[in-house]
Amino acid sequence: MTAYVVRRLVAAIPLLLLVSFISYGLMGLAPGGPAAILGAQARGLTPAAREHFIQQLGLDKPWYVQFFFWLVTLVFHGSLGNSYVDGRPVFDKILERMPITLELLGLSLAATLIVAIPVGVHAATHRGSWFDYISSALGFAAYATPVFWLGVVLVDVFAIHLRWFPTSGIASLGYEHDPIDRLRHLVLPVAALTIVSFASWMRYQRGAMIEALQAPFVRTARAKGLSERLVVYRHALRNALIPTVTLLGLTLPGLVGGAYFVEYVFSLPGMGLLGINSVFSRDYPTVMGITLLSAIVVVLGNLFADVAYAAVDPRIRYD
Amino acid sequence: MRTGLRRFFRERSAVVGVVIVSVVVLAAIFGPLVYGVSPIAIRHDLMGTPQAPSAGHLLGTDLLGRDEFSRALYGARVSLTVGVTAMLVAIGVGTLYGAVSGAAGGAVDAVMMRFVDAMLAFPSIFLIITVEALTNNFALAVIILIIGLLSWMSVARLVRGEVLSLRERDFVEAARALGASPARLIFRHLIPNALTPVVVAATLAIGDNILVEAGLSFLGLGVQPPMPSWGNMLQDALTPDARNAPWLVVTPGLLIVVTLLGFSLLGDGLQVVLNRSIQQESSGIDEPAVVLSRPTTEAAAPAS
């Protein structure tokens, strides 16, 4: 197992290299690249000073040469470069924002599983019932809901109208280290992200459960005279959870993208808000760093899903 | 085909999908002609004080006194145009890429698929936002191209998978033995036979693209005012002065939800029907298929 994890981690390196190469290429090839922007922003500078800046940042080189320098800096200095906006190391800027994003993702993933798995199981064991019908309709509706709109509606109803929760941010003034205050700020963002991602999990769990309930071992369990509860939860559910684990890897890119929109709507100072603001201010090094770290989160998430798959299913051996 | 249609219409949810999609499409095409109120005409007397829905303005007016119902109808045109054309771009690129990769096999296939893996590791919406912002050109054609060219990867995987299994079938073998060129093999034999699952993916992709366009416009990086789009209508509704006009938030959001719901149900219905006809073809028994629902469009093929 350890060997498998190590091998997968090693295999992830060329993938991430390719990922950073592609994002550098896309940014470099987009018209109005960094040099043009710097040119426009630095109108106050003398031509000589502007030339000096462009040369210092390496913006006069083609994008693949810049990519090479960026990579060398990353590998040999462990640095993602400095932000164009405030000159601080990109790595520090992202690292201080990361906990909020991970918190948002982790909490909403936990909430999604807690709601979606029981609902999916109940829908599967009561196929064609009202419960099945309504939960699947709600699932479709939730799946069709744009997360940014849902965020706005939740703020309108629960923060502005009912005043139950704060409208935005991660802490109230003077309560910066109060965990309760922090949780209160996270309720609406987590709810928004949970509602839109719940549908996939619920429907996937329902499908996997239906399949498991038709398996021969379930018939055997019933034939042994086990109670329906034991058959459903001990035998069928344990097997139905296995395919669901793989959903983590599949939904992660979407979840991360959703989290960025949620951070934007709720002004949560996480990686997503930093990313979107950096896109607006054309802070290339920061955008690049966030792109790479988002991809790392996704690749590691996939790896985790595969390892978890092996852990819950003893029939699968990786060697 | 006839039995397929009958089966499709037996799926209640699929019928709901067809109805929703037809209504939205008809409203987008004929709505503006019938309603005849300009979506961009500013009423100076109503400026600054959005009007609630009334007989005169079915969905009220926005901050500039523009008729919200008319903007919603024109917005439907924009959303559907982007959704469908970006889908065509993505399906075209993805089908070709997947077919070539699958037909080539070996090292070429491996390299081409690693590229797809890398593209799929990005949260695609962030990539689209970044490229659109850097390009800084918000013409509809540019938005369509960017969405389409950054969302073909799951289609490529899907088609490649189909092609890999088709490649070994007798009729392809026969065509190859008859001296068909690789291009002829790909375009005449492999792609046409791999298209069935693509139909489902295409339907679902329209919905996804509408969502992406709305997200872009919501950030101000998509369709630019005064052209209405559901996304920028929502952005307008968040202007501080418009915050006491909830109908401006509800209208564009619900339109997006209902439209995506329609395409989602339609795609699901198609999937059920196509799965069953494929099953019947192979087993000849009409068993109820267990359809694992799609978590995301990426789920078409397991991540490697």
GROMACS .gro file of C-alpha atoms in nm, chain A:
model
  319
    1MET     CA    1   0.000   0.000   0.000
    2THR     CA    2   0.278   0.243   0.095
    3ALA     CA    3   0.459   0.160  -0.225
    4TYR     CA    4   0.143   0.230  -0.420
    5VAL     CA    5   0.094   0.570  -0.254
    6VAL     CA    6   0.456   0.664  -0.316
    7ARG     CA    7   0.432   0.558  -0.679
    8ARG     CA    8   0.115   0.759  -0.729
    9LEU     CA    9   0.276   1.066  -0.568
   10VAL     CA   10   0.575   1.034  -0.799
   11ALA     CA   11   0.344   0.994  -1.098
   12ALA     CA   12   0.164   1.313  -0.994
   13ILE     CA   13   0.479   1.521  -1.048
   14PRO     CA   14   0.485   1.511  -1.431
   15LEU     CA   15   0.108   1.571  -1.425
   16LEU     CA   16   0.153   1.885  -1.215
   17LEU     CA   17   0.440   1.996  -1.438
   18LEU     CA   18   0.210   1.964  -1.737
   19VAL     CA   19  -0.063   2.149  -1.546
   20SER     CA   20   0.165   2.443  -1.471
   21PHE     CA   21   0.301   2.444  -1.825
   22ILE     CA   22  -0.054   2.459  -1.964
   23SER     CA   23  -0.163   2.737  -1.732
   24TYR     CA   24   0.150   2.936  -1.808
   25GLY     CA   25   0.088   2.885  -2.179
   26LEU     CA   26  -0.276   2.988  -2.156
   27MET     CA   27  -0.181   3.303  -1.969
   28GLY     CA   28   0.109   3.379  -2.196
   29LEU     CA   29  -0.093   3.328  -2.514
   30ALA     CA   30  -0.393   3.530  -2.399
   31PRO     CA   31  -0.380   3.866  -2.575
   32GLY     CA   32  -0.301   4.148  -2.338
   33GLY     CA   33  -0.044   3.943  -2.149
   34PRO     CA   34   0.163   4.066  -1.855
   35ALA     CA   35   0.389   4.297  -2.052
   36ALA     CA   36   0.097   4.483  -2.209
   37ILE     CA   37  -0.064   4.523  -1.869
   38LEU     CA   38   0.250   4.648  -1.707
   39GLY     CA   39   0.285   4.887  -1.997
   40ALA     CA   40  -0.065   5.021  -1.935
   41GLN     CA   41  -0.033   5.038  -1.558
   42ALA     CA   42   0.306   5.200  -1.562
   43ARG     CA   43   0.207   5.497  -1.775
   44GLY     CA   44   0.352   5.728  -1.512
   45LEU     CA   45   0.698   5.580  -1.556
   46THR     CA   46   0.960   5.703  -1.793
   47PRO     CA   47   1.015   5.472  -2.092
   48ALA     CA   48   1.354   5.375  -1.948
   49ALA     CA   49   1.209   5.283  -1.609
   50ARG     CA   50   0.934   5.079  -1.774
   51GLU     CA   51   1.192   4.900  -1.985
   52HIS     CA   52   1.386   4.828  -1.668
   53PHE     CA   53   1.080   4.679  -1.496
   54ILE     CA   54   0.988   4.464  -1.794
   55GLN     CA   55   1.342   4.332  -1.813
   56GLN     CA   56   1.365   4.274  -1.440
   57LEU     CA   57   1.043   4.071  -1.439
   58GLY     CA   58   1.155   3.887  -1.753
   59LEU     CA   59   0.842   3.998  -1.936
   60ASP     CA   60   1.034   4.066  -2.256
   61LYS     CA   61   1.097   3.693  -2.296
   62PRO     CA   62   0.853   3.450  -2.461
   63TRP     CA   63   0.616   3.272  -2.223
   64TYR     CA   64   0.798   2.937  -2.236
   65VAL     CA   65   1.123   3.104  -2.133
   66GLN     CA   66   0.938   3.273  -1.848
   67PHE     CA   67   0.793   2.938  -1.755
   68PHE     CA   68   1.141   2.792  -1.739
   69PHE     CA   69   1.257   3.069  -1.502
   70TRP     CA   70   0.943   3.027  -1.293
   71LEU     CA   71   1.009   2.653  -1.266
   72VAL     CA   72   1.376   2.703  -1.177
   73THR     CA   73   1.276   2.947  -0.901
   74LEU     CA   74   1.017   2.699  -0.773
   75VAL     CA   75   1.250   2.399  -0.771
   76PHE     CA   76   1.569   2.563  -0.645
   77HIS     CA   77   1.434   2.836  -0.420
   78GLY     CA   78   1.099   2.684  -0.326
   79SER     CA   79   0.941   3.012  -0.430
   80LEU     CA   80   0.639   3.091  -0.645
   81GLY     CA   81   0.768   3.441  -0.707
   82ASN     CA   82   0.645   3.770  -0.568
   83SER     CA   83   0.307   3.930  -0.615
   84TYR     CA   84   0.291   4.218  -0.866
   85VAL     CA   85   0.044   4.394  -0.638
   86ASP     CA   86   0.225   4.419  -0.305
   87GLY     CA   87   0.559   4.248  -0.372
   88ARG     CA   88   0.504   3.984  -0.103
   89PRO     CA   89   0.596   3.620  -0.174
   90VAL     CA   90   0.303   3.447  -0.344
   91PHE     CA   91   0.358   3.140  -0.129
   92ASP     CA   92   0.297   3.335   0.194
   93LYS     CA   93  -0.006   3.508   0.049
   94ILE     CA   94  -0.167   3.179  -0.048
   95LEU     CA   95  -0.067   2.992   0.266
   96GLU     CA   96  -0.238   3.243   0.494
   97ARG     CA   97  -0.558   3.214   0.285
   98MET     CA   98  -0.558   2.838   0.251
   99PRO     CA   99  -0.705   2.739   0.592
  100ILE     CA  100  -1.033   2.918   0.516
  101THR     CA  101  -1.073   2.740   0.183
  102LEU     CA  102  -0.989   2.402   0.333
  103GLU     CA  103  -1.228   2.469   0.621
  104LEU     CA  104  -1.504   2.560   0.377
  105LEU     CA  105  -1.440   2.252   0.163
  106GLY     CA  106  -1.403   2.015   0.458
  107LEU     CA  107  -1.712   2.134   0.644
  108SER     CA  108  -1.934   2.126   0.337
  109LEU     CA  109  -1.805   1.786   0.231
  110ALA     CA  110  -1.882   1.651   0.579
  111ALA     CA  111  -2.227   1.811   0.578
  112THR     CA  112  -2.295   1.674   0.229
  113LEU     CA  113  -2.207   1.318   0.330
  114ILE     CA  114  -2.407   1.333   0.653
  115VAL     CA  115  -2.719   1.437   0.462
  116ALA     CA  116  -2.673   1.267   0.126
  117ILE     CA  117  -2.587   0.910   0.230
  118PRO     CA  118  -2.887   0.845   0.458
  119VAL     CA  119  -3.120   1.012   0.206
  120GLY     CA  120  -2.976   0.807  -0.080
  121VAL     CA  121  -3.006   0.484   0.118
  122HIS     CA  122  -3.363   0.555   0.222
  123ALA     CA  123  -3.459   0.645  -0.136
  124ALA     CA  124  -3.304   0.319  -0.258
  125THR     CA  125  -3.479   0.101  -0.002
  126HIS     CA  126  -3.810   0.277  -0.073
  127ARG     CA  127  -3.792   0.295  -0.451
  128GLY     CA  128  -4.092   0.459  -0.612
  129SER     CA  129  -4.217   0.600  -0.281
  130TRP     CA  130  -4.302   0.963  -0.222
  131PHE     CA  131  -3.975   1.003  -0.038
  132ASP     CA  132  -3.782   0.874  -0.338
  133TYR     CA  133  -3.978   1.094  -0.573
  134ILE     CA  134  -3.943   1.416  -0.371
  135SER     CA  135  -3.577   1.367  -0.279
  136SER     CA  136  -3.489   1.304  -0.642
  137ALA     CA  137  -3.685   1.613  -0.755
  138LEU     CA  138  -3.512   1.824  -0.490
  139GLY     CA  139  -3.181   1.677  -0.599
  140PHE     CA  140  -3.239   1.779  -0.960
  141ALA     CA  141  -3.341   2.129  -0.851
  142ALA     CA  142  -3.038   2.165  -0.624
  143TYR     CA  143  -2.810   2.044  -0.901
  144ALA     CA  144  -2.951   2.311  -1.132
  145THR     CA  145  -2.897   2.593  -0.883
  146PRO     CA  146  -2.603   2.826  -0.946
  147VAL     CA  147  -2.404   2.844  -0.624
  148PHE     CA  148  -2.346   3.220  -0.651
  149TRP     CA  149  -2.720   3.286  -0.682
  150LEU     CA  150  -2.797   3.056  -0.391
  151GLY     CA  151  -2.538   3.244  -0.187
  152VAL     CA  152  -2.704   3.577  -0.266
  153VAL     CA  153  -3.047   3.439  -0.174
  154LEU     CA  154  -2.920   3.292   0.155
  155VAL     CA  155  -2.763   3.628   0.245
  156ASP     CA  156  -3.086   3.809   0.160
  157VAL     CA  157  -3.304   3.579   0.366
  158PHE     CA  158  -3.091   3.471   0.662
  159ALA     CA  159  -2.849   3.761   0.702
  160ILE     CA  160  -3.028   4.075   0.583
  161HIS     CA  161  -3.391   3.984   0.650
  162LEU     CA  162  -3.380   3.749   0.950
  163ARG     CA  163  -3.042   3.871   1.080
  164TRP     CA  164  -2.952   3.521   1.203
  165PHE     CA  165  -2.606   3.519   1.049
  166PRO     CA  166  -2.349   3.777   0.938
  167THR     CA  167  -2.362   3.879   0.571
  168SER     CA  168  -1.996   3.834   0.486
  169GLY     CA  169  -1.639   3.798   0.599
  170ILE     CA  170  -1.491   3.542   0.839
  171ALA     CA  171  -1.485   3.738   1.167
  172SER     CA  172  -1.668   4.023   1.336
  173LEU     CA  173  -1.470   4.323   1.449
  174GLY     CA  174  -1.322   4.249   1.791
  175TYR     CA  175  -1.401   3.877   1.773
  176GLU     CA  176  -1.114   3.773   1.548
  177HIS     CA  177  -1.013   3.475   1.762
  178ASP     CA  178  -1.357   3.360   1.871
  179PRO     CA  179  -1.425   3.015   1.717
  180ILE     CA  180  -1.802   3.050   1.767
  181ASP     CA  181  -1.802   3.376   1.573
  182ARG     CA  182  -1.599   3.210   1.298
  183LEU     CA  183  -1.848   2.923   1.275
  184ARG     CA  184  -2.138   3.168   1.255
  185HIS     CA  185  -1.966   3.329   0.958
  186LEU     CA  186  -1.920   2.992   0.792
  187VAL     CA  187  -2.278   2.862   0.826
  188LEU     CA  188  -2.424   3.027   0.515
  189PRO     CA  189  -2.124   2.965   0.285
  190VAL     CA  190  -2.109   2.600   0.390
  191ALA     CA  191  -2.486   2.568   0.343
  192ALA     CA  192  -2.467   2.713  -0.009
  193LEU     CA  193  -2.188   2.478  -0.114
  194THR     CA  194  -2.354   2.179   0.053
  195ILE     CA  195  -2.692   2.231  -0.112
  196VAL     CA  196  -2.549   2.238  -0.464
  197SER     CA  197  -2.317   1.940  -0.416
  198PHE     CA  198  -2.560   1.725  -0.216
  199ALA     CA  199  -2.755   1.615  -0.523
  200SER     CA  200  -2.474   1.425  -0.695
  201TRP     CA  201  -2.386   1.231  -0.382
  202MET     CA  202  -2.745   1.149  -0.297
  203ARG     CA  203  -2.825   1.019  -0.645
  204TYR     CA  204  -2.500   0.830  -0.675
  205GLN     CA  205  -2.553   0.669  -0.336
  206ARG     CA  206  -2.908   0.573  -0.433
  207GLY     CA  207  -2.788   0.408  -0.755
  208ALA     CA  208  -2.506   0.221  -0.582
  209MET     CA  209  -2.744   0.107  -0.309
  210ILE     CA  210  -3.001  -0.023  -0.555
  211GLU     CA  211  -2.730  -0.221  -0.728
  212ALA     CA  212  -2.598  -0.360  -0.398
  213LEU     CA  213  -2.946  -0.463  -0.285
  214GLN     CA  214  -2.979  -0.680  -0.598
  215ALA     CA  215  -2.649  -0.859  -0.533
  216PRO     CA  216  -2.647  -1.230  -0.446
  217PHE     CA  217  -2.488  -1.171  -0.105
  218VAL     CA  218  -2.790  -0.965  -0.003
  219ARG     CA  219  -3.020  -1.251  -0.102
  220THR     CA  220  -2.800  -1.483   0.105
  221ALA     CA  221  -2.816  -1.249   0.402
  222ARG     CA  222  -3.195  -1.235   0.375
  223ALA     CA  223  -3.211  -1.613   0.337
  224LYS     CA  224  -3.013  -1.649   0.660
  225GLY     CA  225  -3.304  -1.473   0.825
  226LEU     CA  226  -3.120  -1.155   0.917
  227SER     CA  227  -3.332  -0.854   1.003
  228GLU     CA  228  -3.390  -0.607   0.721
  229ARG     CA  229  -3.193  -0.346   0.916
  230LEU     CA  230  -2.886  -0.566   0.929
  231VAL     CA  231  -2.922  -0.659   0.562
  232VAL     CA  232  -2.948  -0.297   0.455
  233TYR     CA  233  -2.690  -0.136   0.680
  234ARG     CA  234  -2.439  -0.412   0.749
  235HIS     CA  235  -2.438  -0.587   0.413
  236ALA     CA  236  -2.571  -0.366   0.136
  237LEU     CA  237  -2.458  -0.023   0.257
  238ARG     CA  238  -2.100  -0.127   0.322
  239ASN     CA  239  -2.071  -0.242  -0.035
  240ALA     CA  240  -2.262   0.052  -0.175
  241LEU     CA  241  -2.024   0.297  -0.008
  242ILE     CA  242  -1.733   0.174  -0.217
  243PRO     CA  243  -1.833   0.327  -0.552
  244THR     CA  244  -1.940   0.643  -0.370
  245VAL     CA  245  -1.585   0.699  -0.247
  246THR     CA  246  -1.468   0.746  -0.605
  247LEU     CA  247  -1.714   1.031  -0.643
  248LEU     CA  248  -1.483   1.240  -0.425
  249GLY     CA  249  -1.218   1.250  -0.695
  250LEU     CA  250  -1.472   1.318  -0.966
  251THR     CA  251  -1.653   1.604  -0.794
  252LEU     CA  252  -1.351   1.774  -0.641
  253PRO     CA  253  -1.265   2.013  -0.928
  254GLY     CA  254  -1.627   2.129  -0.935
  255LEU     CA  255  -1.634   2.162  -0.558
  256VAL     CA  256  -1.317   2.373  -0.554
  257GLY     CA  257  -1.457   2.595  -0.832
  258GLY     CA  258  -1.783   2.629  -0.638
  259ALA     CA  259  -1.592   2.720  -0.322
  260TYR     CA  260  -1.421   3.005  -0.510
  261PHE     CA  261  -1.756   3.150  -0.611
  262VAL     CA  262  -1.886   3.109  -0.255
  263GLU     CA  263  -1.582   3.293  -0.119
  264TYR     CA  264  -1.645   3.572  -0.368
  265VAL     CA  265  -2.014   3.608  -0.278
  266PHE     CA  266  -1.952   3.598   0.098
  267SER     CA  267  -1.622   3.792   0.086
  268LEU     CA  268  -1.450   3.504   0.266
  269PRO     CA  269  -1.077   3.577   0.249
  270GLY     CA  270  -0.976   3.235   0.113
  271MET     CA  271  -0.777   3.120  -0.188
  272GLY     CA  272  -1.072   3.171  -0.421
  273LEU     CA  273  -1.129   3.534  -0.330
  274LEU     CA  274  -0.753   3.595  -0.356
  275GLY     CA  275  -0.757   3.419  -0.694
  276ILE     CA  276  -1.049   3.615  -0.837
  277ASN     CA  277  -0.909   3.944  -0.707
  278SER     CA  278  -0.568   3.857  -0.851
  279VAL     CA  279  -0.731   3.783  -1.186
  280PHE     CA  280  -0.893   4.126  -1.175
  281SER     CA  281  -0.568   4.299  -1.082
  282ARG     CA  282  -0.371   4.079  -1.326
  283ASP     CA  283  -0.134   3.965  -1.060
  284TYR     CA  284   0.010   3.685  -1.274
  285PRO     CA  285   0.240   3.521  -1.018
  286THR     CA  286  -0.044   3.492  -0.767
  287VAL     CA  287  -0.289   3.358  -1.028
  288MET     CA  288  -0.027   3.107  -1.133
  289GLY     CA  289   0.034   2.996  -0.774
  290ILE     CA  290  -0.337   2.954  -0.705
  291THR     CA  291  -0.391   2.760  -1.025
  292LEU     CA  292  -0.111   2.524  -0.934
  293LEU     CA  293  -0.225   2.478  -0.575
  294SER     CA  294  -0.586   2.417  -0.686
  295ALA     CA  295  -0.461   2.148  -0.922
  296ILE     CA  296  -0.254   1.996  -0.641
  297VAL     CA  297  -0.565   1.983  -0.421
  298VAL     CA  298  -0.752   1.805  -0.703
  299VAL     CA  299  -0.469   1.558  -0.778
  300LEU     CA  300  -0.422   1.476  -0.410
  301GLY     CA  301  -0.798   1.441  -0.371
  302ASN     CA  302  -0.801   1.187  -0.653
  303LEU     CA  303  -0.515   0.999  -0.494
  304PHE     CA  304  -0.694   1.001  -0.159
  305ALA     CA  305  -1.010   0.867  -0.324
  306ASP     CA  306  -0.816   0.580  -0.485
  307VAL     CA  307  -0.642   0.492  -0.160
  308ALA     CA  308  -0.969   0.510   0.031
  309TYR     CA  309  -1.120   0.285  -0.234
  310ALA     CA  310  -0.856   0.023  -0.160
  311ALA     CA  311  -0.896   0.071   0.213
  312VAL     CA  312  -1.272   0.007   0.218
  313ASP     CA  313  -1.268  -0.273  -0.037
  314PRO     CA  314  -1.035  -0.558   0.055
  315ARG     CA  315  -1.094  -0.714  -0.288
  316ILE     CA  316  -0.887  -0.436  -0.445
  317ARG     CA  317  -0.514  -0.483  -0.424
  318TYR     CA  318  -0.268  -0.229  -0.552
  319ASP     CA  319   0.075  -0.369  -0.601
   0.00000   0.00000   0.00000
